[in-house]
Every structure is written in structure tokens, then in C-alpha cells.
Coordinates of C-alpha atoms (C1' of nucleotides) in Angstrom, one line a residue:
Chain V
M1 CA 31.7 -26.7 -76.8
T2 CA 34.3 -25.4 -74.3
E3 CA 33.4 -22.6 -72.0
T4 CA 35.9 -20.3 -73.8
G5 CA 34.4 -21.2 -77.1
F6 CA 30.9 -20.6 -75.8
R7 CA 31.9 -17.1 -74.5
A8 CA 33.6 -16.3 -77.8
G9 CA 30.3 -17.2 -79.6
I10 CA 28.3 -14.9 -77.4
L11 CA 30.8 -12.1 -77.9
L12 CA 30.6 -12.6 -81.7
F13 CA 26.9 -12.6 -81.6
R14 CA 26.9 -9.3 -79.6
L15 CA 29.4 -7.8 -82.0
F16 CA 27.1 -8.8 -84.9
K17 CA 24.1 -7.2 -83.2
I18 CA 26.0 -3.9 -82.6
V19 CA 27.1 -3.7 -86.2
S20 CA 23.8 -4.6 -87.7
T21 CA 22.0 -2.0 -85.5
A22 CA 24.5 0.6 -86.5
V23 CA 24.0 -0.2 -90.2
A24 CA 20.2 -0.1 -89.8
R25 CA 20.4 3.3 -88.0
Y26 CA 22.7 4.6 -90.7
V27 CA 20.4 3.5 -93.4
D28 CA 17.3 5.2 -91.9
G29 CA 19.2 8.3 -91.3
T30 CA 19.2 8.4 -87.5
F31 CA 22.9 7.7 -87.3
S32 CA 25.1 10.2 -85.5
N33 CA 23.9 13.2 -83.7
L34 CA 21.9 14.7 -86.5
Q35 CA 18.2 14.5 -85.9
P36 CA 15.8 13.9 -88.7
S37 CA 13.6 16.3 -90.4
M38 CA 10.4 17.1 -88.7
R39 CA 6.8 18.0 -89.2
L40 CA 6.0 20.9 -86.9
S41 CA 2.8 19.2 -85.7
R42 CA 4.9 16.4 -84.2
Y43 CA 7.8 18.5 -83.0
F44 CA 8.3 20.2 -79.6
L45 CA 8.8 23.8 -80.3
P46 CA 7.3 26.0 -77.5
I47 CA 7.3 29.5 -79.0
L48 CA 6.6 32.4 -76.7
R49 CA 4.7 35.3 -78.1
E50 CA 5.6 37.6 -75.4
T51 CA 9.1 38.2 -74.0
P52 CA 9.6 36.9 -70.5
K53 CA 10.4 39.9 -68.3
E54 CA 13.7 38.7 -66.8
A55 CA 15.5 38.5 -70.1
E56 CA 17.4 41.7 -70.7
I57 CA 19.8 40.7 -73.4
L58 CA 18.7 40.1 -77.0
S59 CA 20.0 36.6 -77.4
H60 CA 18.5 35.5 -74.1
R61 CA 15.1 36.8 -75.2
L62 CA 15.3 35.3 -78.6
M63 CA 16.3 31.9 -77.2
L64 CA 13.4 31.9 -74.8
R65 CA 10.9 33.1 -77.4
A66 CA 12.1 30.6 -80.0
G67 CA 11.7 27.7 -77.5
M68 CA 15.4 26.9 -77.4
I69 CA 16.0 26.9 -73.7
R70 CA 14.1 26.9 -70.4
Q71 CA 15.6 28.3 -67.2
E72 CA 15.5 25.8 -64.3
A73 CA 17.5 27.8 -61.8
A74 CA 19.7 30.9 -61.9
G75 CA 22.2 30.3 -64.6
I76 CA 21.0 26.8 -65.2
Y77 CA 19.1 25.9 -68.4
A78 CA 17.4 23.0 -70.0
W79 CA 18.1 22.8 -73.7
L80 CA 14.9 22.3 -75.6
P81 CA 14.9 20.4 -78.9
L82 CA 15.6 23.4 -81.1
G83 CA 18.3 24.8 -78.9
F84 CA 19.8 21.4 -78.4
K85 CA 20.1 20.9 -82.1
V86 CA 22.1 24.1 -82.5
L87 CA 24.2 23.2 -79.5
Q88 CA 25.0 19.9 -81.1
K89 CA 25.9 21.5 -84.4
V90 CA 28.3 23.9 -82.7
T91 CA 29.8 21.0 -80.7
E92 CA 30.3 19.0 -83.9
I93 CA 32.2 21.8 -85.6
V94 CA 34.4 22.3 -82.5
R95 CA 35.1 18.6 -82.4
E96 CA 36.0 18.3 -86.1
E97 CA 38.4 21.2 -85.9
M98 CA 40.1 19.8 -82.8
D99 CA 40.4 16.4 -84.4
R100 CA 41.9 18.0 -87.5
A101 CA 44.5 19.8 -85.4
G102 CA 45.5 16.5 -83.9
A103 CA 43.8 16.7 -80.5
I104 CA 42.4 13.5 -79.1
E105 CA 39.0 13.4 -77.5
L106 CA 38.2 11.7 -74.3
L107 CA 35.6 12.3 -71.6
M108 CA 36.2 13.2 -68.0
P109 CA 33.6 13.2 -65.3
T110 CA 31.8 16.3 -64.0
L111 CA 32.4 15.3 -60.4
Q112 CA 36.0 15.3 -59.0
L113 CA 37.6 14.5 -55.7
A114 CA 38.7 17.4 -53.6
D115 CA 41.9 15.6 -52.8
L116 CA 43.0 16.0 -56.4
W117 CA 42.6 19.7 -56.2
R118 CA 44.5 19.8 -52.9
E119 CA 47.6 18.5 -54.7
T120 CA 47.8 21.7 -56.7
G121 CA 46.6 23.9 -53.9
R122 CA 43.6 25.0 -56.0
Y123 CA 41.0 23.5 -53.6
D124 CA 41.5 26.4 -51.3
A125 CA 42.5 28.9 -53.9
Y126 CA 39.4 28.6 -56.1
G127 CA 37.0 30.2 -53.7
P128 CA 33.2 30.2 -53.6
E129 CA 32.9 29.8 -57.4
M130 CA 33.6 26.2 -56.9
L131 CA 30.5 24.1 -56.1
R132 CA 31.5 21.7 -53.3
I133 CA 29.6 18.5 -52.6
K134 CA 29.9 15.7 -50.1
D135 CA 28.9 12.1 -50.9
R136 CA 27.3 9.7 -48.5
H137 CA 30.7 8.8 -47.0
E138 CA 31.3 12.5 -46.2
R139 CA 33.9 12.5 -48.9
E140 CA 34.6 16.0 -50.2
M141 CA 33.9 16.4 -53.9
L142 CA 33.3 19.2 -56.4
Y143 CA 31.6 19.8 -59.6
G144 CA 34.4 20.6 -62.0
P145 CA 34.9 24.2 -63.1
T146 CA 37.8 23.1 -65.3
N147 CA 40.0 20.0 -65.6
E148 CA 43.7 20.8 -65.5
D149 CA 44.2 18.9 -62.3
M150 CA 42.3 15.8 -63.4
I151 CA 43.9 15.6 -66.9
T152 CA 47.3 15.9 -65.3
E153 CA 46.4 13.1 -62.9
I154 CA 45.4 10.9 -65.9
F155 CA 48.5 11.9 -67.9
R156 CA 51.0 11.2 -65.1
A157 CA 49.5 7.7 -64.6
Y158 CA 50.4 6.6 -68.1
V159 CA 53.0 8.8 -69.8
H160 CA 56.6 8.8 -68.7
S161 CA 58.7 9.4 -71.7
Y162 CA 59.3 12.2 -74.2
R163 CA 58.8 9.6 -76.9
E164 CA 55.1 9.7 -76.4
L165 CA 54.9 13.5 -76.8
P166 CA 53.4 15.7 -77.9
K167 CA 49.9 15.0 -76.8
I168 CA 46.8 17.2 -76.9
L169 CA 43.8 15.7 -75.1
Y170 CA 40.4 17.4 -75.0
H171 CA 36.9 16.8 -73.9
I172 CA 33.5 18.5 -74.3
Q173 CA 31.8 18.4 -70.9
W174 CA 29.5 20.4 -68.7
K175 CA 31.2 22.7 -66.2
F176 CA 29.9 24.5 -63.2
R177 CA 31.1 27.8 -61.8
D178 CA 29.0 29.3 -59.1
E179 CA 29.0 32.8 -60.5
Q180 CA 28.1 35.5 -58.1
R181 CA 25.7 36.9 -60.6
P182 CA 24.7 34.7 -63.6
R183 CA 23.1 36.7 -66.4
F184 CA 22.6 37.0 -70.1
G185 CA 21.1 33.6 -70.4
V186 CA 23.5 30.9 -71.7
M187 CA 26.1 33.6 -72.2
R188 CA 27.0 33.6 -68.6
G189 CA 25.3 30.7 -66.9
R190 CA 26.6 28.8 -63.9
E191 CA 26.4 25.5 -65.7
F192 CA 27.9 25.6 -69.2
L193 CA 29.2 23.3 -71.9
M194 CA 32.9 23.8 -72.5
K195 CA 35.4 22.3 -74.8
D196 CA 38.7 22.2 -72.9
A197 CA 41.9 20.9 -74.4
Y198 CA 45.2 20.2 -72.6
S199 CA 48.6 20.0 -74.2
F200 CA 51.7 18.1 -72.9
D201 CA 55.2 18.7 -74.2
I202 CA 58.7 18.0 -73.3
D203 CA 59.9 21.6 -73.3
E204 CA 58.7 25.2 -73.7
E205 CA 59.5 25.3 -77.4
A206 CA 57.5 22.2 -78.2
A207 CA 54.7 23.5 -75.9
R208 CA 54.6 26.7 -77.9
R209 CA 54.1 24.6 -81.0
S210 CA 51.0 23.0 -79.4
Y211 CA 49.8 26.5 -78.4
R212 CA 50.0 27.6 -82.0
R213 CA 48.1 24.5 -83.2
M214 CA 45.3 25.3 -80.9
F215 CA 45.5 29.0 -81.8
V216 CA 45.1 28.2 -85.5
A217 CA 42.3 25.6 -84.8
Y218 CA 40.4 28.3 -83.0
L219 CA 40.6 30.6 -86.0
R220 CA 39.1 27.9 -88.0
I221 CA 36.4 27.0 -85.5
F222 CA 35.0 30.5 -85.2
D223 CA 35.3 31.1 -89.0
R224 CA 33.2 28.0 -89.7
L225 CA 30.6 29.2 -87.2
G226 CA 30.4 32.4 -89.4
L227 CA 31.9 34.5 -86.7
K228 CA 34.7 37.1 -86.8
A229 CA 36.9 36.2 -83.9
I230 CA 39.9 38.3 -82.9
P231 CA 42.7 36.9 -80.7
M232 CA 43.8 39.3 -78.1
R233 CA 46.6 39.2 -75.6
A234 CA 45.0 38.4 -72.2
E235 CA 45.5 38.0 -68.5
T236 CA 45.8 34.4 -67.3
G237 CA 43.7 34.6 -64.2
P238 CA 43.2 31.6 -61.9
I239 CA 44.5 29.2 -64.6
G240 CA 47.9 30.7 -64.3
G241 CA 50.8 30.9 -66.7
N242 CA 52.4 33.7 -68.7
L243 CA 51.1 33.5 -72.2
S244 CA 47.4 33.7 -73.1
H245 CA 45.0 34.9 -75.8
E246 CA 41.4 35.5 -75.6
F247 CA 39.3 35.1 -78.7
I248 CA 36.7 37.8 -79.0
I249 CA 33.9 37.9 -81.5
L250 CA 32.5 41.3 -82.5
A251 CA 28.8 41.9 -81.6
E252 CA 27.0 45.1 -80.9
T253 CA 25.7 43.8 -77.6
G254 CA 29.1 42.4 -76.4
E255 CA 30.1 42.7 -72.8
S256 CA 33.5 44.3 -73.3
G257 CA 34.8 47.1 -75.4
V258 CA 37.2 46.1 -78.1
Y259 CA 40.0 48.1 -79.7
C260 CA 41.8 46.8 -82.7
D261 CA 43.5 47.4 -86.0
A262 CA 40.9 47.1 -88.9
D263 CA 43.4 45.1 -90.9
I264 CA 43.0 42.2 -88.5
L265 CA 39.4 41.8 -89.7
D266 CA 40.6 41.1 -93.2
L267 CA 43.3 38.5 -92.4
P268 CA 42.8 35.2 -94.2
I269 CA 41.6 32.1 -92.3
P270 CA 43.8 29.0 -92.9
D271 CA 41.8 26.5 -95.0
E272 CA 41.1 22.9 -94.1
L273 CA 44.2 21.6 -95.8
I274 CA 46.4 23.5 -93.3
D275 CA 49.4 21.3 -92.2
Y276 CA 49.3 21.4 -88.4
D277 CA 52.7 19.7 -88.4
G278 CA 54.1 22.5 -90.4
A279 CA 55.3 25.9 -89.4
L280 CA 52.4 27.9 -87.9
E281 CA 54.6 30.8 -86.7
S282 CA 53.8 33.1 -89.6
I283 CA 50.0 32.6 -89.2
V284 CA 50.0 33.2 -85.5
G285 CA 52.5 36.1 -86.1
D286 CA 50.1 37.8 -88.5
W287 CA 47.3 37.5 -86.1
T288 CA 49.1 38.8 -83.1
R289 CA 51.2 41.5 -84.6
L290 CA 48.5 44.1 -85.0
Y291 CA 47.0 46.0 -82.0
A292 CA 44.0 44.3 -80.4
A293 CA 42.8 44.7 -76.8
T294 CA 39.8 44.6 -74.7
D295 CA 39.0 47.6 -72.6
D296 CA 40.5 46.2 -69.3
V297 CA 43.9 46.0 -70.8
H298 CA 43.6 48.7 -73.4
D299 CA 46.6 51.0 -73.8
L300 CA 45.3 54.1 -75.6
A301 CA 48.8 55.6 -76.2
R302 CA 50.0 52.4 -77.8
F303 CA 46.8 52.0 -79.8
E304 CA 47.3 55.5 -81.3
R305 CA 51.0 55.0 -81.8
E306 CA 50.6 51.6 -83.6
T307 CA 47.4 52.1 -85.5
P308 CA 46.7 54.8 -88.1
P309 CA 43.5 56.7 -87.4
E310 CA 41.6 55.3 -90.3
R311 CA 42.3 51.8 -89.1
R312 CA 41.3 52.3 -85.5
V313 CA 38.3 50.0 -84.7
R314 CA 36.3 50.5 -81.6
K315 CA 33.6 47.9 -81.1
R316 CA 31.9 45.6 -78.6
G317 CA 33.0 42.0 -78.2
I318 CA 32.2 38.7 -76.5
E319 CA 34.8 36.3 -75.3
V320 CA 34.2 32.8 -76.7
G321 CA 37.6 31.1 -76.1
Q322 CA 40.9 31.5 -74.4
V323 CA 44.2 29.7 -74.8
F324 CA 46.9 29.5 -72.0
Y325 CA 50.5 28.4 -71.8
F326 CA 51.2 27.6 -68.2
G327 CA 54.4 25.5 -68.3
D328 CA 54.8 23.3 -65.2
K329 CA 52.3 25.0 -63.0
Y330 CA 50.3 21.7 -62.6
S331 CA 52.9 19.1 -63.6
K332 CA 55.4 20.2 -60.9
P333 CA 53.2 20.0 -57.8
M334 CA 51.5 16.9 -59.2
R335 CA 54.8 15.3 -60.2
A336 CA 53.7 14.6 -63.8
L337 CA 57.2 13.8 -64.9
V338 CA 58.5 12.6 -68.2
A339 CA 62.0 11.4 -69.1
G340 CA 63.8 13.4 -71.8
P341 CA 66.3 12.0 -74.3
D342 CA 69.0 12.4 -71.7
G343 CA 67.1 10.1 -69.3
V344 CA 66.5 12.8 -66.8
E345 CA 62.9 13.2 -65.6
R346 CA 61.3 16.7 -65.7
P347 CA 57.8 18.1 -65.3
V348 CA 55.8 18.0 -68.5
I349 CA 55.1 21.4 -70.0
G350 CA 51.5 22.3 -70.5
G351 CA 48.8 24.6 -71.8
S352 CA 45.0 24.6 -71.8
Y353 CA 42.6 25.8 -74.4
G354 CA 38.9 26.5 -73.8
V355 CA 35.9 27.2 -76.0
G356 CA 32.6 28.1 -74.4
V357 CA 30.3 25.9 -76.5
S358 CA 27.0 26.8 -74.9
R359 CA 28.0 30.5 -74.7
L360 CA 28.7 30.4 -78.4
V361 CA 25.1 29.6 -79.1
G362 CA 24.1 32.9 -77.4
A363 CA 27.0 34.7 -79.1
L364 CA 25.9 33.5 -82.5
I365 CA 22.5 35.0 -81.9
E366 CA 24.0 38.3 -80.7
A367 CA 25.9 38.4 -84.0
N368 CA 23.1 37.2 -86.2
H369 CA 19.6 38.6 -85.7
D370 CA 17.2 41.3 -86.8
E371 CA 13.9 42.8 -85.4
A372 CA 12.0 39.6 -86.5
G373 CA 14.3 37.2 -84.8
I374 CA 17.3 34.9 -85.2
I375 CA 19.2 34.5 -88.5
W376 CA 21.3 31.3 -88.3
P377 CA 24.4 30.9 -90.3
D378 CA 24.0 27.8 -92.5
S379 CA 26.7 25.9 -90.6
V380 CA 24.7 25.8 -87.3
A381 CA 21.1 26.2 -88.4
P382 CA 18.9 23.7 -86.6
F383 CA 17.1 23.1 -89.9
A384 CA 18.4 24.2 -93.2
V385 CA 14.9 24.8 -94.7
G386 CA 11.5 25.6 -93.3
I387 CA 8.4 24.8 -95.4
A388 CA 5.3 26.9 -94.7
N389 CA 2.1 25.4 -95.9
L390 CA -0.1 28.5 -95.9
K391 CA -3.4 26.6 -96.3
V392 CA -3.4 23.3 -94.5
G393 CA -6.4 21.3 -95.6
D394 CA -6.3 22.7 -99.2
A395 CA -5.6 19.7 -101.4
A396 CA -3.1 21.5 -103.7
S397 CA -1.2 23.1 -100.9
D398 CA -1.0 19.9 -98.9
A399 CA 0.2 17.9 -101.9
A400 CA 2.8 20.4 -102.9
S401 CA 4.2 20.8 -99.4
L402 CA 4.4 17.1 -98.9
K403 CA 6.1 16.6 -102.2
L404 CA 8.7 19.2 -101.3
Y405 CA 9.1 17.8 -97.8
G406 CA 9.6 14.3 -99.1
A407 CA 12.1 15.3 -101.7
L408 CA 14.2 17.4 -99.4
K409 CA 14.1 14.8 -96.7
K410 CA 15.2 12.1 -99.1
A411 CA 18.1 14.3 -100.3
G412 CA 19.3 14.5 -96.7
I413 CA 18.4 18.1 -96.1
D414 CA 17.3 19.0 -92.6
V415 CA 13.9 20.4 -93.1
L416 CA 11.1 21.6 -90.8
Y417 CA 7.6 21.3 -92.3
D418 CA 5.1 23.7 -90.8
D419 CA 1.9 21.7 -91.3
L420 CA -0.1 23.4 -88.5
D421 CA -3.5 24.7 -89.5
E422 CA -2.8 28.3 -88.7
R423 CA -3.0 31.7 -90.4
P424 CA -0.1 32.6 -92.7
G425 CA 0.9 35.6 -90.6
A426 CA 1.6 33.3 -87.6
K427 CA 3.7 31.0 -89.7
F428 CA 5.8 33.8 -91.2
A429 CA 6.4 35.3 -87.8
R430 CA 7.4 31.9 -86.3
L431 CA 9.8 31.0 -89.1
D432 CA 11.4 34.4 -89.0
L433 CA 11.8 34.1 -85.2
I434 CA 13.5 30.7 -85.3
G435 CA 15.8 31.9 -88.0
L436 CA 16.0 29.0 -90.5
P437 CA 18.2 30.2 -93.4
Y438 CA 15.6 29.5 -96.0
Q439 CA 11.8 29.4 -96.1
V440 CA 9.8 27.7 -98.8
I441 CA 6.3 29.3 -98.8
V442 CA 3.6 27.1 -100.3
G443 CA 0.2 28.6 -100.8
P444 CA -2.8 28.8 -103.2
K445 CA -1.6 32.0 -104.8
G446 CA 1.7 30.7 -106.0
L447 CA 0.4 27.2 -106.8
A448 CA -2.2 28.8 -109.2
E449 CA 0.9 29.4 -111.4
G450 CA 2.5 26.2 -110.3
K451 CA 5.0 28.0 -108.2
V452 CA 6.3 28.2 -104.6
E453 CA 8.3 31.0 -103.1
I454 CA 11.7 30.8 -101.6
K455 CA 12.7 33.4 -99.0
T456 CA 16.2 33.9 -97.8
R457 CA 16.0 34.8 -94.2
R458 CA 19.1 36.9 -94.0
T459 CA 18.5 39.1 -97.0
G460 CA 14.7 38.9 -97.2
A461 CA 15.1 38.1 -100.9
R462 CA 12.1 36.2 -102.4
E463 CA 11.9 34.2 -105.5
M464 CA 9.1 32.3 -107.2
M465 CA 9.9 28.9 -108.8
S466 CA 8.5 25.5 -109.5
I467 CA 8.6 22.7 -107.0
G468 CA 11.2 21.0 -109.0
E469 CA 13.4 24.1 -109.2
A470 CA 13.0 24.6 -105.5
V471 CA 14.2 21.0 -104.7
A472 CA 17.1 21.5 -107.1
R473 CA 18.0 24.7 -105.4
F474 CA 18.7 22.9 -102.1
T475 CA 19.9 19.6 -103.4
G476 CA 21.8 20.7 -106.5
Chain U
rC1 C1' 29.7 40.5 -52.7
rG2 C1' 27.5 45.7 -52.2
rG3 C1' 22.9 48.3 -53.9
rA4 C1' 17.7 48.0 -55.8
rG5 C1' 13.5 45.2 -56.7
rU6 C1' 9.9 41.2 -57.9
rG7 C1' 7.2 36.5 -56.6
rU8 C1' -0.9 36.4 -58.2
rG9 C1' -3.4 30.0 -64.0
rG10 C1' 1.7 28.3 -69.3
rC11 C1' 3.4 33.8 -70.5
rG12 C1' 2.6 39.3 -69.6
rC13 C1' 0.2 42.0 -65.9
rA14 C1' -3.9 44.5 -62.5
rG15 C1' -5.7 44.1 -57.5
rC16 C1' -2.0 45.2 -52.1
rC17 C1' -1.1 51.8 -49.8
rC18 C1' -6.8 52.1 -47.6
rG19 C1' -8.2 43.9 -45.2
rG20 C1' -14.5 42.4 -46.6
rU21 C1' -18.8 38.4 -52.0
rU22 C1' -17.4 33.2 -56.4
rA23 C1' -9.3 36.9 -57.3
rG24 C1' -9.7 40.0 -62.5
rC25 C1' -7.6 41.4 -67.6
rG26 C1' -4.8 40.3 -72.3
rC27 C1' -2.2 36.3 -74.7
rA28 C1' -2.0 31.1 -74.8
rC29 C1' -5.3 26.5 -74.2
rU30 C1' -10.3 23.4 -75.4
rA31 C1' -14.9 23.0 -78.6
rG32 C1' -17.5 25.0 -82.7
rU33 C1' -18.5 28.5 -86.8
rC34 C1' -16.7 31.8 -90.3
rU35 C1' -11.9 32.7 -92.2
rG36 C1' -7.0 32.2 -94.9
rG37 C1' -0.1 35.7 -98.3
rG38 C1' 2.6 39.0 -92.2
rG39 C1' 1.0 36.9 -85.1
rG40 C1' -7.7 36.9 -87.6
rA41 C1' -13.2 37.3 -85.7
rC42 C1' -17.3 35.6 -83.0
rU43 C1' -19.6 32.1 -79.5
rA44 C1' -19.1 28.7 -75.5
rG45 C1' -15.6 26.6 -72.0
rG46 C1' -11.4 24.7 -68.8
rG47 C1' -7.4 26.1 -65.7
rG48 C1' -5.1 29.8 -59.8
rU49 C1' -2.9 26.2 -52.2
rC50 C1' -2.1 34.6 -54.6
rG51 C1' 6.5 31.8 -53.4
rC52 C1' 6.8 29.1 -48.3
rG53 C1' 6.1 29.2 -42.9
rG54 C1' 4.2 31.7 -38.8
rG55 C1' 1.4 35.8 -36.6
rU56 C1' -2.6 39.9 -36.1
rU57 C1' -7.9 39.8 -37.1
rC58 C1' -14.7 37.8 -37.0
rG59 C1' -12.2 37.9 -41.9
rA60 C1' -5.6 38.2 -45.2
rA61 C1' -3.4 38.2 -52.2
rU62 C1' -3.8 42.8 -49.2
rC63 C1' -1.1 44.3 -42.5
rC64 C1' 3.4 42.3 -39.3
rC65 C1' 7.7 38.7 -38.6
rG66 C1' 10.9 35.0 -40.6
rC67 C1' 12.6 32.1 -44.7
rC68 C1' 13.2 30.8 -49.9
rA69 C1' 13.6 31.8 -55.0
rC70 C1' 14.3 34.9 -59.0
rU71 C1' 15.6 39.5 -61.6
rC72 C1' 18.1 44.1 -62.4
rC73 C1' 22.5 47.9 -61.5
rG74 C1' 27.7 47.7 -60.0
rA75 C1' 32.9 44.9 -58.8
rC76 C1' 34.6 39.5 -61.1
rC77 C1' 34.6 35.1 -65.3
rA78 C1' 34.5 29.9 -71.0

RNA sequence: CGGAGUGUGGCGCAGCCCGGUUAGCGCACUAGUCUGGGGGACUAGGGGUCGCGGGUUCGAAUCCCGCCACUCCGACCA
């Protein structure tokens, strides 16, 4: 056998191994990011009974109590299994909608060279919020607070013609901003997970089309997360540019005051069949026509002139995303040039689009909770169903619970089976706290009539039914 | 960055002003018994360099100095 043939053989064998491993993982259900169903006795769910004193805001308290996160330093958190699961579900929705809108995922590093940021002048401009690091060769580096500079560097290395445009590239990566005062748990950490997308177009008109794409994708992302998000005209801050919208979700405990026209709240969300290559002007127009502003840019006179009294909404909100059009702010100094149809090179026209993924987890809780704890929307619930075996050790309760657990698991439902030998009260409190959308309560009382109880966390509604009916409820 | 405050078993706290036995309480944890539909009861246990460094003193969780970390209120940000 020739050496080339031998190498090809090894390559083929490796390929076979990769494929067969993937198939095996798919078959036993561990494929992709979705983690399997769990028995609570084998899980890692460190519930706190008392609220840690440092947590002032509700979502922060609930995340600590529900064993979702652990603080490792100011504004820096470890994501424990339950929290990580939610984070992954949010991430996945963001990813799906970006992909649907035609954006292309890549992954840039967290550490960047200072020299790159010197090209745009941002190394000095960014200030103490930027975490600066030196490597062993005394090379100046930084932990990326955002990626405009790097993506522009990547873009300019490869793309030189208008014929390759438009392009929207994005990644979902940890960022670090050395906030003066981190607070509110993951809502305003120093380290945070962000989806940031960057668009590249030949001219302003095309760039505005990309902007609208991302705008519409954002409407869909927040809607799928079960959140009411309102786009609001915004300042551009250190990113720069002259067109920007913040996406604010309404929550009683939000950081900023929000003023808007009630009609915005009833605008329809584009469905998943939306044609992103089609005309999006009317959708964006509908969403930006009516008055909507946060208190820092609020114009009372205009609000009262444009909005009839009965439609004036004054609420609190949390910023969960922002879109920017910034033209040639980065491409010009970095010489990211593309040739147009006329053969003349010009700076590529850009925009950037951020979603605070880890912040969203906190925001989701701010918008979905009650006195007893979290209430997850179905789309991001860490488990769809929790089974509470009220009398572990009792033959009938054990058998019924296991039957349910097995059937739901087999049907691909993400289910958490509470098989701990504890009193019912503790189990109810815990399930309410962690906020799974549905609880199946299995105990001797119900089983005496051959029934289990299904409780809907959000409404508190309870229903007795047979095990078969219960399984059908979630799988049918 | 201005202002305020806190560091004592895993969590919540007391003790500190006014120095003095083996540093205490609740929860959690371990073993056992009874229990069992909204965070159970009893019994017996285990676990702490009192943030770090220095000083004063016969003696420091406690007084003094320095440092570090964290939190809260305000101005700023996905």
C-alpha cells in the first residue's frame, strides 16, 4: 500500500468512527445540547431554603435559591446544571432565529490583541471597562467586550467584492465588561453571554435591509421566549453610528422607565414563514411608527401629542437587545474595502446586533414568577414536566411514578422525577420554586382511585386523571 | 467613580461597644425511630485558621494599623 493510500485508509476509518459515534449518541438521545431526563436523586440541584442576603433583585434571588447559578466573583457566575439548561435553551432559540434570518454562525475568541483595537482607536477610547491582560511575552491583550474590530479584520482578509455581499456573521460568545458596579445577578454581570451579529453591505440602502432583517429576527426571538419586547429608538453609545434601536421587555422590576403607545403591544409577530429576502419595510415601519421611549430619551410633549390618553402606557422595562447601523465607522479606519460593480473600492457598510443571552435568563424570571418561585415559559423550561412521588418507598407510588417517568422519557419529553424520600410539602415547594410548567403529583390518595394529579404551574389548575391520560396529555 | 456598609461551619445570623473557660443559635448535613397531600417530630452526632497580614496585651472574633474581598445607594452599560 502506498503511503497516500494508507493515510486515506486512516482518514476513512476516522470518518467512520465519527459518524458511528454520532449515530449512537443520537439513538440514545444524548445528541445535541439537550440533556436527558433526570431522577432528582442523581441530579445536582442545590436548592437554598433561605435567600442569600446579597441578592436584592427578584430574579437574582430566585436563581440562587433554585440552584441555577453560583457567584464566583463580583459579576461573575458559574452556571449550575439547571441554570445552564435554561441558558442553552435560550441560546438555541436565538441561534435558530438568526439562522432563519440568513445570518451565519462562527466563533471568535474571547481574547483579542490590543493592536487590533488600536487600528480603530478604540483601545484608548474604551476606558477602564475593558479588561486588559498581558501574556508571557508582555504582549498586550484584552478580553473582548464586543467584536466589531475582530470581525472586520476577518472580513477584510477574505472579502473584496460586492458580489459576495450581503453577509451577516454572528457568534454566541462570552464577553467581559469591567462594570463599575455589577449587580442584579446575571442581569448585569461583568462576564456575560452575548449573541453578536455583524452585517456587511455594499451601500447604505443594502445595509438598511440587513438592519431590518435583524430587527425582524429580534421580534421573533423575544416572542418565542414568551416575552413582549418593544423596539425603541436609542442612543448609539461607544459602538457608534446614527441608527439604533433597543429592544426592551416589560417587567415590573425593570431598570428603566418605559413610555409607549398601547397599540404596540398588540402588533402581530411575523411567523416562521417570513420571507427575509422580501420587503420588511412595512413590518419595521409598523413597529417604529408609534411612540416608544425609555425615560432617558423620553419626550413628554411628543408622547402626549402622538398618543391618545387611553393608549399611554407607562411601565418598567429591561433592555435585552440592541441593533446598530454604523456605516463605515470600522471599515474605513481598518481598510475593509470591497469593489463595487464599477470596480471602485469602498469601505464596506456595517451594522451590529446584540442580544444579551445570559441577561435574558434573568429577564425571563423577572417577567415570569410569583410568590412561590419561577414560572418558566414552555420554550425555555429546563424540564417540561416534574414528577413528584409523594411517598417514596410505597410500592404503588413508586411503580406509578416509574411508569410515568419511563413513558414520558421514551416519548422524548424532558422530565425531572423527584424520587427523594422527603415529605410532600418539601417537594411541592421545590417544584414550585424551580418553575417547571407542569407537575405530575403521584401519591397514595390519588392512586387509591387509580389517578394522578397534573398541576399547571402558571395557573395553579389541578386535574386528576389516569396514568395513561397523563402520558397522553404530554405526548399527544 | 462618589457615598454607606459587611466579612464568624454550606446558608441566615448572635457574640465585638465593655478583651478572659471547650465561639453560640436556626436551617442544612450524618445515623436512627416515628411520620407522610404544602418546607414534620424526637434522639444522638459531625463540621469553624472568626477575610488576610501586622501590632497592643499575661490573654484578641472582640482594641489599633494596613490590605483584600463582597454588598447596598447614586452617576454609566448586552
